[in-house]
Short mmCIF file of C-alpha atoms and ligand atoms in Angstrom, two decimals:
data_model
loop_
_atom_site.label_atom_id
_atom_site.label_comp_id
_atom_site.label_asym_id
_atom_site.label_seq_id
_atom_site.Cartn_x
_atom_site.Cartn_y
_atom_site.Cartn_z
CA UNK A 16 122.02 85.22 99.57
CA UNK A 17 120.16 88.00 97.81
CA UNK A 18 116.40 87.80 98.22
CA UNK A 19 113.82 89.70 96.16
CA UNK A 20 110.75 90.68 98.18
CA UNK A 21 107.95 91.29 95.66
CA UNK A 22 105.35 93.29 97.58
CA UNK A 23 107.97 93.77 100.28
CA UNK A 24 106.88 97.24 101.46
CA UNK A 25 103.70 95.78 102.98
CA UNK A 26 102.99 94.55 106.50
CA UNK A 27 104.53 91.07 106.36
CA UNK A 28 107.15 92.02 103.75
CA UNK A 29 108.62 94.86 105.81
CA UNK A 30 108.94 92.65 108.91
CA UNK A 31 110.49 89.87 106.82
CA UNK A 32 112.92 92.44 105.40
CA UNK A 33 114.17 93.12 108.94
CA UNK A 34 114.50 89.40 109.73
CA UNK A 35 116.40 88.67 106.49
CA UNK A 36 118.79 91.60 106.95
CA UNK A 37 119.42 90.58 110.55
CA UNK A 38 120.16 87.01 109.40
CA UNK A 39 122.86 88.43 107.10
CA UNK A 40 121.06 88.24 103.75
CA UNK A 41 120.88 91.02 101.16
CA UNK A 42 117.47 92.13 99.98
CA UNK A 43 115.82 93.87 97.06
CA UNK A 44 112.26 95.18 97.44
CA UNK A 45 109.81 95.73 94.57
CA UNK A 46 106.41 97.26 95.28
CA UNK A 47 103.87 99.47 93.52
CA UNK A 48 102.59 100.85 96.86
CA UNK A 49 99.03 99.73 96.08
CA UNK A 50 98.63 99.13 99.82
CA UNK A 51 101.86 100.46 101.36
CA UNK A 52 104.42 103.23 101.27
CA UNK A 53 108.19 103.57 100.83
CA UNK A 54 108.30 104.93 104.38
CA UNK A 55 108.06 101.36 105.73
CA UNK A 56 111.31 100.46 103.98
CA UNK A 57 113.00 103.65 105.16
CA UNK A 58 112.14 102.49 108.67
CA UNK A 59 113.47 98.99 107.95
CA UNK A 60 116.77 100.73 107.14
CA UNK A 61 116.55 102.67 110.41
CA UNK A 62 115.97 99.49 112.45
CA UNK A 63 118.72 97.46 110.82
CA UNK A 64 121.25 100.17 109.94
CA UNK A 65 121.46 98.61 106.46
CA UNK A 66 120.43 100.02 103.12
CA UNK A 67 117.81 98.38 100.93
CA UNK A 68 117.56 98.36 97.12
CA UNK A 69 114.01 99.59 96.60
CA UNK A 70 112.17 99.61 93.27
CA UNK A 71 108.79 101.13 92.54
CA UNK A 72 107.55 98.36 90.26
CA UNK A 73 104.33 96.65 89.31
CA UNK A 74 104.84 92.91 89.66
CA UNK A 75 102.30 92.28 86.88
CA UNK A 76 104.51 94.27 84.48
CA UNK A 77 107.27 92.34 82.66
CA UNK A 78 109.40 95.41 81.90
CA UNK A 79 109.29 96.57 85.52
CA UNK A 80 110.31 93.14 86.73
CA UNK A 81 113.10 92.73 84.15
CA UNK A 82 114.54 96.00 85.45
CA UNK A 83 114.49 94.61 89.00
CA UNK A 84 116.06 91.24 88.08
CA UNK A 85 118.69 92.90 85.87
CA UNK A 86 119.91 95.25 88.62
CA UNK A 87 121.55 92.53 90.74
CA UNK A 88 121.53 88.70 90.68
CA UNK A 89 118.68 87.22 92.76
CA UNK A 90 118.93 83.85 94.53
CA UNK A 91 115.40 83.50 95.93
CA UNK A 92 112.14 85.41 95.39
CA UNK A 93 109.46 85.86 98.05
CA UNK A 94 106.09 86.63 96.49
CA UNK A 95 104.08 88.82 98.90
CA UNK A 96 102.57 91.05 96.20
CA UNK A 97 98.82 90.88 96.12
CA UNK A 98 95.54 92.43 97.11
CA UNK A 99 94.16 90.93 100.30
CA UNK A 100 90.91 92.60 101.36
CA UNK A 101 88.41 89.76 101.52
CA UNK A 102 85.26 91.95 101.35
CA UNK A 103 86.58 93.99 98.42
CA UNK A 104 87.41 90.77 96.58
CA UNK A 105 83.73 89.80 96.73
CA UNK A 106 82.72 93.18 95.25
CA UNK A 107 85.54 93.39 92.68
CA UNK A 108 86.49 89.78 91.89
CA UNK A 109 88.01 90.51 88.48
CA UNK A 110 90.36 93.11 89.98
CA UNK A 111 91.56 90.46 92.46
CA UNK A 112 91.96 87.67 89.92
CA UNK A 113 93.72 90.06 87.50
CA UNK A 114 96.21 91.45 90.01
CA UNK A 115 96.95 88.38 92.09
CA UNK A 116 97.16 85.80 89.30
CA UNK A 117 99.05 88.20 86.99
CA UNK A 118 101.72 88.94 89.61
CA UNK A 119 102.32 85.20 89.85
CA UNK A 120 102.45 84.56 86.09
CA UNK A 121 104.70 87.56 85.42
CA UNK A 122 107.07 86.56 88.21
CA UNK A 123 107.30 82.99 86.93
CA UNK A 124 107.91 84.16 83.36
CA UNK A 125 110.58 86.68 84.27
CA UNK A 126 112.24 84.25 86.69
CA UNK A 127 112.46 81.66 83.87
CA UNK A 128 113.95 84.29 81.51
CA UNK A 129 116.54 85.30 84.09
CA UNK A 130 117.38 81.78 85.29
CA UNK A 131 116.04 82.23 88.85
CA UNK A 132 114.49 79.00 90.13
CA UNK A 133 113.62 79.49 93.81
CA UNK A 134 110.42 81.04 95.12
CA UNK A 135 108.61 81.29 98.44
CA UNK A 136 104.91 82.15 98.22
CA UNK A 137 102.58 83.88 100.72
CA UNK A 138 99.62 81.56 100.87
CA UNK A 139 96.93 81.42 103.51
CA UNK A 140 95.13 79.03 105.83
CA UNK A 141 92.04 80.08 103.90
CA UNK A 142 92.89 77.36 101.31
CA UNK A 143 91.79 74.68 103.82
CA UNK A 144 88.22 75.94 103.35
CA UNK A 145 85.62 74.79 105.85
CA UNK A 146 85.50 71.10 104.92
CA UNK A 147 88.55 70.16 107.03
CA UNK A 148 88.74 69.66 110.80
CA UNK A 149 91.19 71.60 112.95
CA UNK A 150 94.09 71.48 113.38
CA UNK A 151 94.89 71.85 109.70
CA UNK A 152 97.67 69.65 108.37
CA UNK A 153 99.51 70.27 105.08
CA UNK A 154 98.53 66.82 103.77
CA UNK A 155 94.79 67.63 103.91
CA UNK A 156 92.94 68.18 100.65
CA UNK A 157 92.34 71.85 100.04
CA UNK A 158 88.76 73.01 100.61
CA UNK A 159 86.31 75.41 98.97
CA UNK A 160 87.17 79.05 99.58
CA UNK A 161 84.42 81.42 100.66
CA UNK A 162 85.62 84.42 98.62
CA UNK A 163 87.61 85.35 95.46
CA UNK A 164 90.66 86.40 97.51
CA UNK A 165 90.88 82.89 98.93
CA UNK A 166 90.43 81.33 95.49
CA UNK A 167 93.32 83.40 94.11
CA UNK A 168 95.54 81.86 96.81
CA UNK A 169 94.31 78.36 96.03
CA UNK A 170 94.81 78.89 92.28
CA UNK A 171 98.25 80.42 92.72
CA UNK A 172 99.32 77.41 94.81
CA UNK A 173 98.24 75.22 91.87
CA UNK A 174 100.11 77.37 89.33
CA UNK A 175 103.33 77.14 91.37
CA UNK A 176 102.93 73.40 91.90
CA UNK A 177 102.43 72.79 88.17
CA UNK A 178 105.36 75.05 87.25
CA UNK A 179 107.67 73.13 89.60
CA UNK A 180 106.41 69.79 88.25
CA UNK A 181 107.33 70.87 84.73
CA UNK A 182 110.77 72.26 85.64
CA UNK A 183 113.01 69.98 87.71
CA UNK A 184 115.27 72.95 88.50
CA UNK A 185 112.51 74.78 90.38
CA UNK A 186 112.06 75.06 94.11
CA UNK A 187 108.70 76.26 95.41
CA UNK A 188 107.83 76.77 99.07
CA UNK A 189 104.17 77.48 99.78
CA UNK A 190 103.73 79.12 103.19
CA UNK A 191 100.22 78.96 104.59
CA UNK A 192 99.98 81.81 107.08
CA UNK A 193 97.51 81.72 109.92
CA UNK A 194 96.63 85.09 111.54
CA UNK A 195 99.64 87.41 111.72
CA UNK A 196 99.33 90.21 114.27
CA UNK A 197 101.69 92.43 116.28
CA UNK A 198 104.62 94.49 115.09
CA UNK A 199 108.38 94.80 115.30
CA UNK A 200 109.31 95.47 118.92
CA UNK A 201 110.80 98.89 118.02
CA UNK A 202 107.31 100.20 117.16
CA UNK A 203 108.78 101.68 113.96
CA UNK A 204 106.99 99.33 111.58
CA UNK A 205 103.59 97.67 111.89
CA UNK A 206 100.25 97.03 110.23
CA UNK A 207 98.78 100.12 108.57
CA UNK A 208 95.50 99.25 106.84
CA UNK A 209 93.88 101.84 104.60
CA UNK A 210 90.32 102.77 105.52
CA UNK A 211 88.28 100.74 107.98
CA UNK A 212 90.29 97.68 109.09
CA UNK A 213 88.85 94.30 108.11
CA UNK A 214 90.99 92.36 110.53
CA UNK A 215 90.58 92.02 114.25
CA UNK A 216 93.84 93.35 115.73
CA UNK A 217 94.12 96.59 113.71
CA UNK A 218 90.46 97.24 114.54
CA UNK A 219 91.17 96.77 118.26
CA UNK A 220 94.26 99.02 118.19
CA UNK A 221 92.31 101.74 116.35
CA UNK A 222 89.59 101.58 119.03
CA UNK A 223 92.32 101.80 121.68
CA UNK A 224 93.85 104.87 120.07
CA UNK A 225 90.45 106.56 119.65
CA UNK A 226 90.11 106.31 115.86
CA UNK A 227 87.05 103.99 116.18
CA UNK A 228 84.33 104.03 118.79
CA UNK A 229 83.94 100.32 119.48
CA UNK A 230 84.68 96.85 118.18
CA UNK A 231 81.86 94.71 116.82
CA UNK A 232 82.40 91.06 117.71
CA UNK A 233 81.10 89.02 114.77
CA UNK A 234 78.87 86.47 116.52
CA UNK A 235 78.89 84.90 119.98
CA UNK A 236 76.75 81.87 119.18
CA UNK A 237 79.47 79.58 117.78
CA UNK A 238 80.10 76.19 119.33
CA UNK A 239 83.19 77.38 121.26
CA UNK A 240 83.75 77.94 125.02
CA UNK A 241 82.79 81.67 124.89
CA UNK A 242 80.75 81.50 121.67
CA UNK A 243 83.24 83.51 119.55
CA UNK A 244 85.44 82.20 116.71
CA UNK A 245 88.88 80.81 117.39
CA UNK A 246 92.01 81.58 115.37
CA UNK A 247 95.73 80.84 115.40
CA UNK A 248 97.26 84.30 115.95
CA UNK A 249 100.96 84.45 115.22
CA UNK A 250 103.41 87.27 115.96
CA UNK A 251 104.47 88.86 112.67
CA UNK A 252 108.17 88.64 113.70
CA UNK A 253 107.81 84.89 114.26
CA UNK A 254 106.25 84.70 110.80
CA UNK A 255 109.11 86.81 109.43
CA UNK A 256 111.68 84.47 110.94
CA UNK A 257 109.80 81.56 109.35
CA UNK A 258 110.49 83.20 105.98
CA UNK A 259 114.23 83.25 106.66
CA UNK A 260 114.11 79.47 107.21
CA UNK A 261 111.90 79.00 104.14
CA UNK A 262 114.25 81.01 101.92
CA UNK A 263 117.24 78.98 103.09
CA UNK A 264 115.29 75.76 102.52
CA UNK A 265 114.18 76.86 99.02
CA UNK A 266 117.77 77.54 98.00
CA UNK A 267 118.79 73.96 98.85
CA UNK A 268 115.85 71.85 97.66
CA UNK A 269 113.90 71.18 94.47
CA UNK A 270 110.18 70.59 93.95
CA UNK A 271 107.23 71.92 95.93
CA UNK A 272 106.89 71.91 99.71
CA UNK A 273 104.02 73.30 101.80
CA UNK A 274 104.36 74.62 105.36
CA UNK A 275 101.81 75.94 107.82
CA UNK A 276 103.17 78.95 109.70
CA UNK A 277 101.10 79.14 112.87
CA UNK A 278 101.53 78.54 116.59
CA UNK A 279 99.07 75.66 116.93
CA UNK A 280 97.33 77.48 119.80
CA UNK A 281 93.85 78.92 119.24
CA UNK A 282 92.43 82.05 120.88
CA UNK A 283 88.87 83.34 120.66
CA UNK A 284 87.91 86.89 119.73
CA UNK A 285 87.13 87.65 123.38
CA UNK A 286 90.45 86.11 124.50
CA UNK A 287 92.17 88.65 122.26
CA UNK A 288 90.11 91.55 123.60
CA UNK A 289 91.06 90.52 127.17
CA UNK A 290 94.74 89.96 126.35
CA UNK A 291 94.92 93.35 124.63
CA UNK A 292 93.35 95.09 127.61
CA UNK A 293 95.90 93.43 129.91
CA UNK A 294 98.87 94.31 127.69
CA UNK A 295 97.86 97.92 127.00
CA UNK A 296 95.86 98.88 130.10
CA UNK A 297 93.25 100.26 127.69
CA UNK A 298 89.62 99.15 127.94
CA UNK A 299 88.21 98.05 124.55
CA UNK A 300 84.55 98.90 124.13
CA UNK A 301 82.81 96.14 122.18
CA UNK A 302 79.35 95.06 121.11
CA UNK A 303 78.20 91.66 119.94
CA UNK A 304 77.00 91.75 116.34
CA UNK A 305 75.81 89.14 113.85
CA UNK A 306 78.13 86.55 112.36
CA UNK A 307 80.24 87.73 109.41
CA UNK A 308 79.53 85.93 106.15
CA UNK A 309 82.33 83.56 105.19
CA UNK A 310 83.82 83.17 108.69
CA UNK A 311 84.78 79.68 109.80
CA UNK A 312 84.27 78.83 113.46
CA UNK A 313 87.73 77.41 114.09
CA UNK A 314 91.03 77.75 112.29
CA UNK A 315 94.37 76.68 113.65
CA UNK A 316 97.52 74.96 112.49
CA UNK A 317 99.25 71.73 113.09
CA UNK A 318 102.65 73.41 113.00
CA UNK A 319 104.82 70.30 113.44
CA UNK A 320 106.06 70.06 109.84
CA UNK A 321 107.71 73.49 109.94
CA UNK A 322 109.38 72.52 113.21
CA UNK A 323 110.66 69.16 111.92
CA UNK A 324 111.73 70.25 108.43
CA UNK A 325 112.62 73.94 108.79
CA UNK A 326 113.62 73.90 112.46
CA UNK A 327 111.20 76.77 113.06
CA UNK A 328 108.64 77.36 115.80
CA UNK A 329 106.81 80.47 116.92
CA UNK A 330 108.43 81.81 120.11
CA UNK A 331 106.32 84.83 121.00
CA UNK A 332 103.10 84.57 123.00
CA UNK A 333 99.79 86.39 122.91
CA UNK A 334 101.04 89.01 125.44
CA UNK A 335 103.96 89.88 123.13
CA UNK A 336 101.60 90.13 120.15
CA UNK A 337 99.24 92.51 121.96
CA UNK A 338 102.04 94.58 123.55
CA UNK A 339 103.84 95.06 120.23
CA UNK A 340 100.63 95.85 118.30
CA UNK A 341 99.86 98.53 120.89
CA UNK A 342 103.42 99.86 120.93
CA UNK A 343 103.24 100.40 117.13
CA UNK A 344 99.75 101.93 117.12
CA UNK A 345 100.25 104.19 120.13
CA UNK A 346 103.51 105.55 118.65
CA UNK A 347 101.93 105.88 115.17
CA UNK A 348 98.22 106.59 115.71
CA UNK A 349 97.78 107.32 111.99
CA UNK A 350 100.21 104.65 110.79
CA UNK A 351 102.91 105.79 108.37
CA UNK A 352 101.07 109.07 107.83
CA UNK A 353 102.36 110.33 111.22
P1 NAD B 423 100.03 94.10 102.41
O1 NAD B 423 98.89 94.61 101.61
O2 NAD B 423 100.52 94.92 103.54
O3 NAD B 423 101.27 93.75 101.45
C1 NAD B 423 101.10 93.38 100.10
C2 NAD B 423 102.02 94.28 99.29
O4 NAD B 423 101.88 93.95 97.91
C3 NAD B 423 101.67 95.77 99.43
O5 NAD B 423 102.83 96.48 99.76
C4 NAD B 423 101.14 96.16 98.05
O6 NAD B 423 101.42 97.51 97.73
C5 NAD B 423 101.89 95.17 97.18
N1 NAD B 423 101.27 94.92 95.86
C6 NAD B 423 100.01 94.53 95.58
N2 NAD B 423 99.86 94.36 94.25
C7 NAD B 423 101.06 94.66 93.69
C8 NAD B 423 101.55 94.69 92.36
N3 NAD B 423 100.77 94.39 91.31
N4 NAD B 423 102.83 95.05 92.15
C9 NAD B 423 103.64 95.39 93.19
N5 NAD B 423 103.24 95.36 94.47
C10 NAD B 423 101.96 95.00 94.71
O7 NAD B 423 99.63 92.64 102.93
P2 NAD B 423 100.39 91.67 103.93
O8 NAD B 423 99.51 91.47 105.11
O9 NAD B 423 101.79 92.10 104.12
O10 NAD B 423 100.34 90.34 103.09
C11 NAD B 423 101.42 89.91 102.27
C12 NAD B 423 100.97 88.68 101.51
O11 NAD B 423 100.58 87.67 102.44
C13 NAD B 423 99.76 88.92 100.61
O12 NAD B 423 99.92 88.16 99.43
C14 NAD B 423 98.61 88.38 101.44
O13 NAD B 423 97.54 87.95 100.64
C15 NAD B 423 99.26 87.22 102.16
N6 NAD B 423 98.59 86.85 103.40
C16 NAD B 423 98.38 87.79 104.36
C17 NAD B 423 97.72 87.45 105.54
C18 NAD B 423 97.46 88.47 106.62
O14 NAD B 423 96.71 88.17 107.54
N7 NAD B 423 98.06 89.64 106.59
C19 NAD B 423 97.28 86.13 105.73
C20 NAD B 423 97.52 85.20 104.74
C21 NAD B 423 98.18 85.57 103.57
C1 UD1 B 424 90.75 86.91 107.25
C2 UD1 B 424 90.33 86.27 105.95
C3 UD1 B 424 91.45 85.41 105.44
C4 UD1 B 424 92.71 86.24 105.27
C5 UD1 B 424 93.05 86.93 106.59
C6 UD1 B 424 94.17 87.90 106.40
C7 UD1 B 424 87.88 86.06 106.04
C8 UD1 B 424 86.74 85.11 106.09
N1 UD1 B 424 89.11 85.49 106.14
O1 UD1 B 424 90.97 85.89 108.22
O2 UD1 B 424 91.09 84.86 104.18
O3 UD1 B 424 93.80 85.42 104.87
O4 UD1 B 424 91.92 87.67 107.07
O5 UD1 B 424 93.80 89.00 105.64
O6 UD1 B 424 87.71 87.24 105.94
N2 UD1 B 424 86.46 89.80 114.03
C9 UD1 B 424 85.51 90.48 114.78
N3 UD1 B 424 85.37 91.81 114.57
C10 UD1 B 424 86.09 92.52 113.66
C11 UD1 B 424 87.07 91.81 112.90
C12 UD1 B 424 87.21 90.45 113.10
O7 UD1 B 424 84.84 89.89 115.60
O8 UD1 B 424 85.88 93.73 113.51
C13 UD1 B 424 86.64 88.36 114.26
C14 UD1 B 424 86.33 87.49 113.05
O9 UD1 B 424 85.00 87.10 113.01
C15 UD1 B 424 87.29 86.32 113.26
C16 UD1 B 424 88.47 86.92 114.02
O10 UD1 B 424 88.00 88.15 114.55
O11 UD1 B 424 86.68 85.37 114.09
C17 UD1 B 424 89.66 87.18 113.12
O12 UD1 B 424 89.22 87.91 111.98
P1 UD1 B 424 90.23 88.52 110.92
O13 UD1 B 424 91.30 89.25 111.60
O14 UD1 B 424 89.41 89.24 109.88
O15 UD1 B 424 90.90 87.23 110.26
P2 UD1 B 424 90.23 85.94 109.59
O16 UD1 B 424 88.80 86.10 109.36
O17 UD1 B 424 90.65 84.76 110.38
#
């Protein structure tokens, strides 16, 4: 199959590119490099020994996307393209709604024009909000999001669901990611946030490599065994392999299906600090700070549906996640700028 990765030069897209190529699929990548660089795809080619059709394209732009779809026939689209910084989405909500919703509408319109019916979408556990109890199950009602980024995901899920309802030819797979961390085991590709990292693991690896002085742990007064929040961290290569299954499923089914992609095992912030220290041998200086606005105490998946329906489970453990995150960061202290 030929798979279009919209936003495929980013963190999850580049790892999924490797997994798809290794599973024998062809890929096309379209990205405007809003939060990435073409270097990631060059490294995907180095890892796999295969060449990738790469387009500099804005997924909100119809002409750009027509050019991509006209180049070669596409069987399935994966929609990774979007802005994802939660804090920035609070400060610049219109920018987030404009970019994220527009990428979705443009993709759906151009897909309809070109007769492409299958799409896999990067959603997030954030759509469960804080009204639901862990573990989150796909059948739960969605909750209230705590920021515009989260709302764009919730709205885009609705747009895809409605589009598939109206077109019996369509196949939509909504993947709700939990917390992807780690990197490809080669250390050639990994997470490369611009500016100060918002997320835990890139912050830890930047402390380890000396780019930041210390980690601030956002609150230790939660109702958890060590007082810090718990999350379902998943190795990005497990997540990538989940996309291979999702793409194959999308090509064979119609309608909308939702899958959690998580491990089902929670770890606290301090568990991650300890696991990273063990995997890297590097001490992580940290201080306890106040809670971060919008954080939920607990977030983890019931991952049984993906296992039953897609035949997918996460195989890599927390040691692998920490080792591979450190391998990437220590080999590329300044990310792709090295
Ligand atoms: P990322 O920022 O590394 O990748 C997103 C890619 O989309 C980037 O390469 C960026 O340049 C591109 N992009 C953004 N707007 C675009 C546009 N208009 N046209 C073309 N390209 C555009 O982020 P990621 O971590 O790889 O996330 C991929 C997707 O998964 C995003 O939609 C994100 O919201 C979602 N997601 C990520 C996480 C996470 O923890 N990383 C969790 C849940 C969901
Ligand atoms: C966040 C977003 C979520 C998004 C995901 C991927 C919020 C509320 N949620 O998830 O919508 O899909 O990123 O982009 O922002 N932590 C620290 N110190 C730090 C950084 C994080 O203690 O410097 C803690 C957090 O409080 C949290 C855990 O580490 O308990 C994980 O945080 P993070 O990596 O930002 O992910 P989420 O908040 O789960």
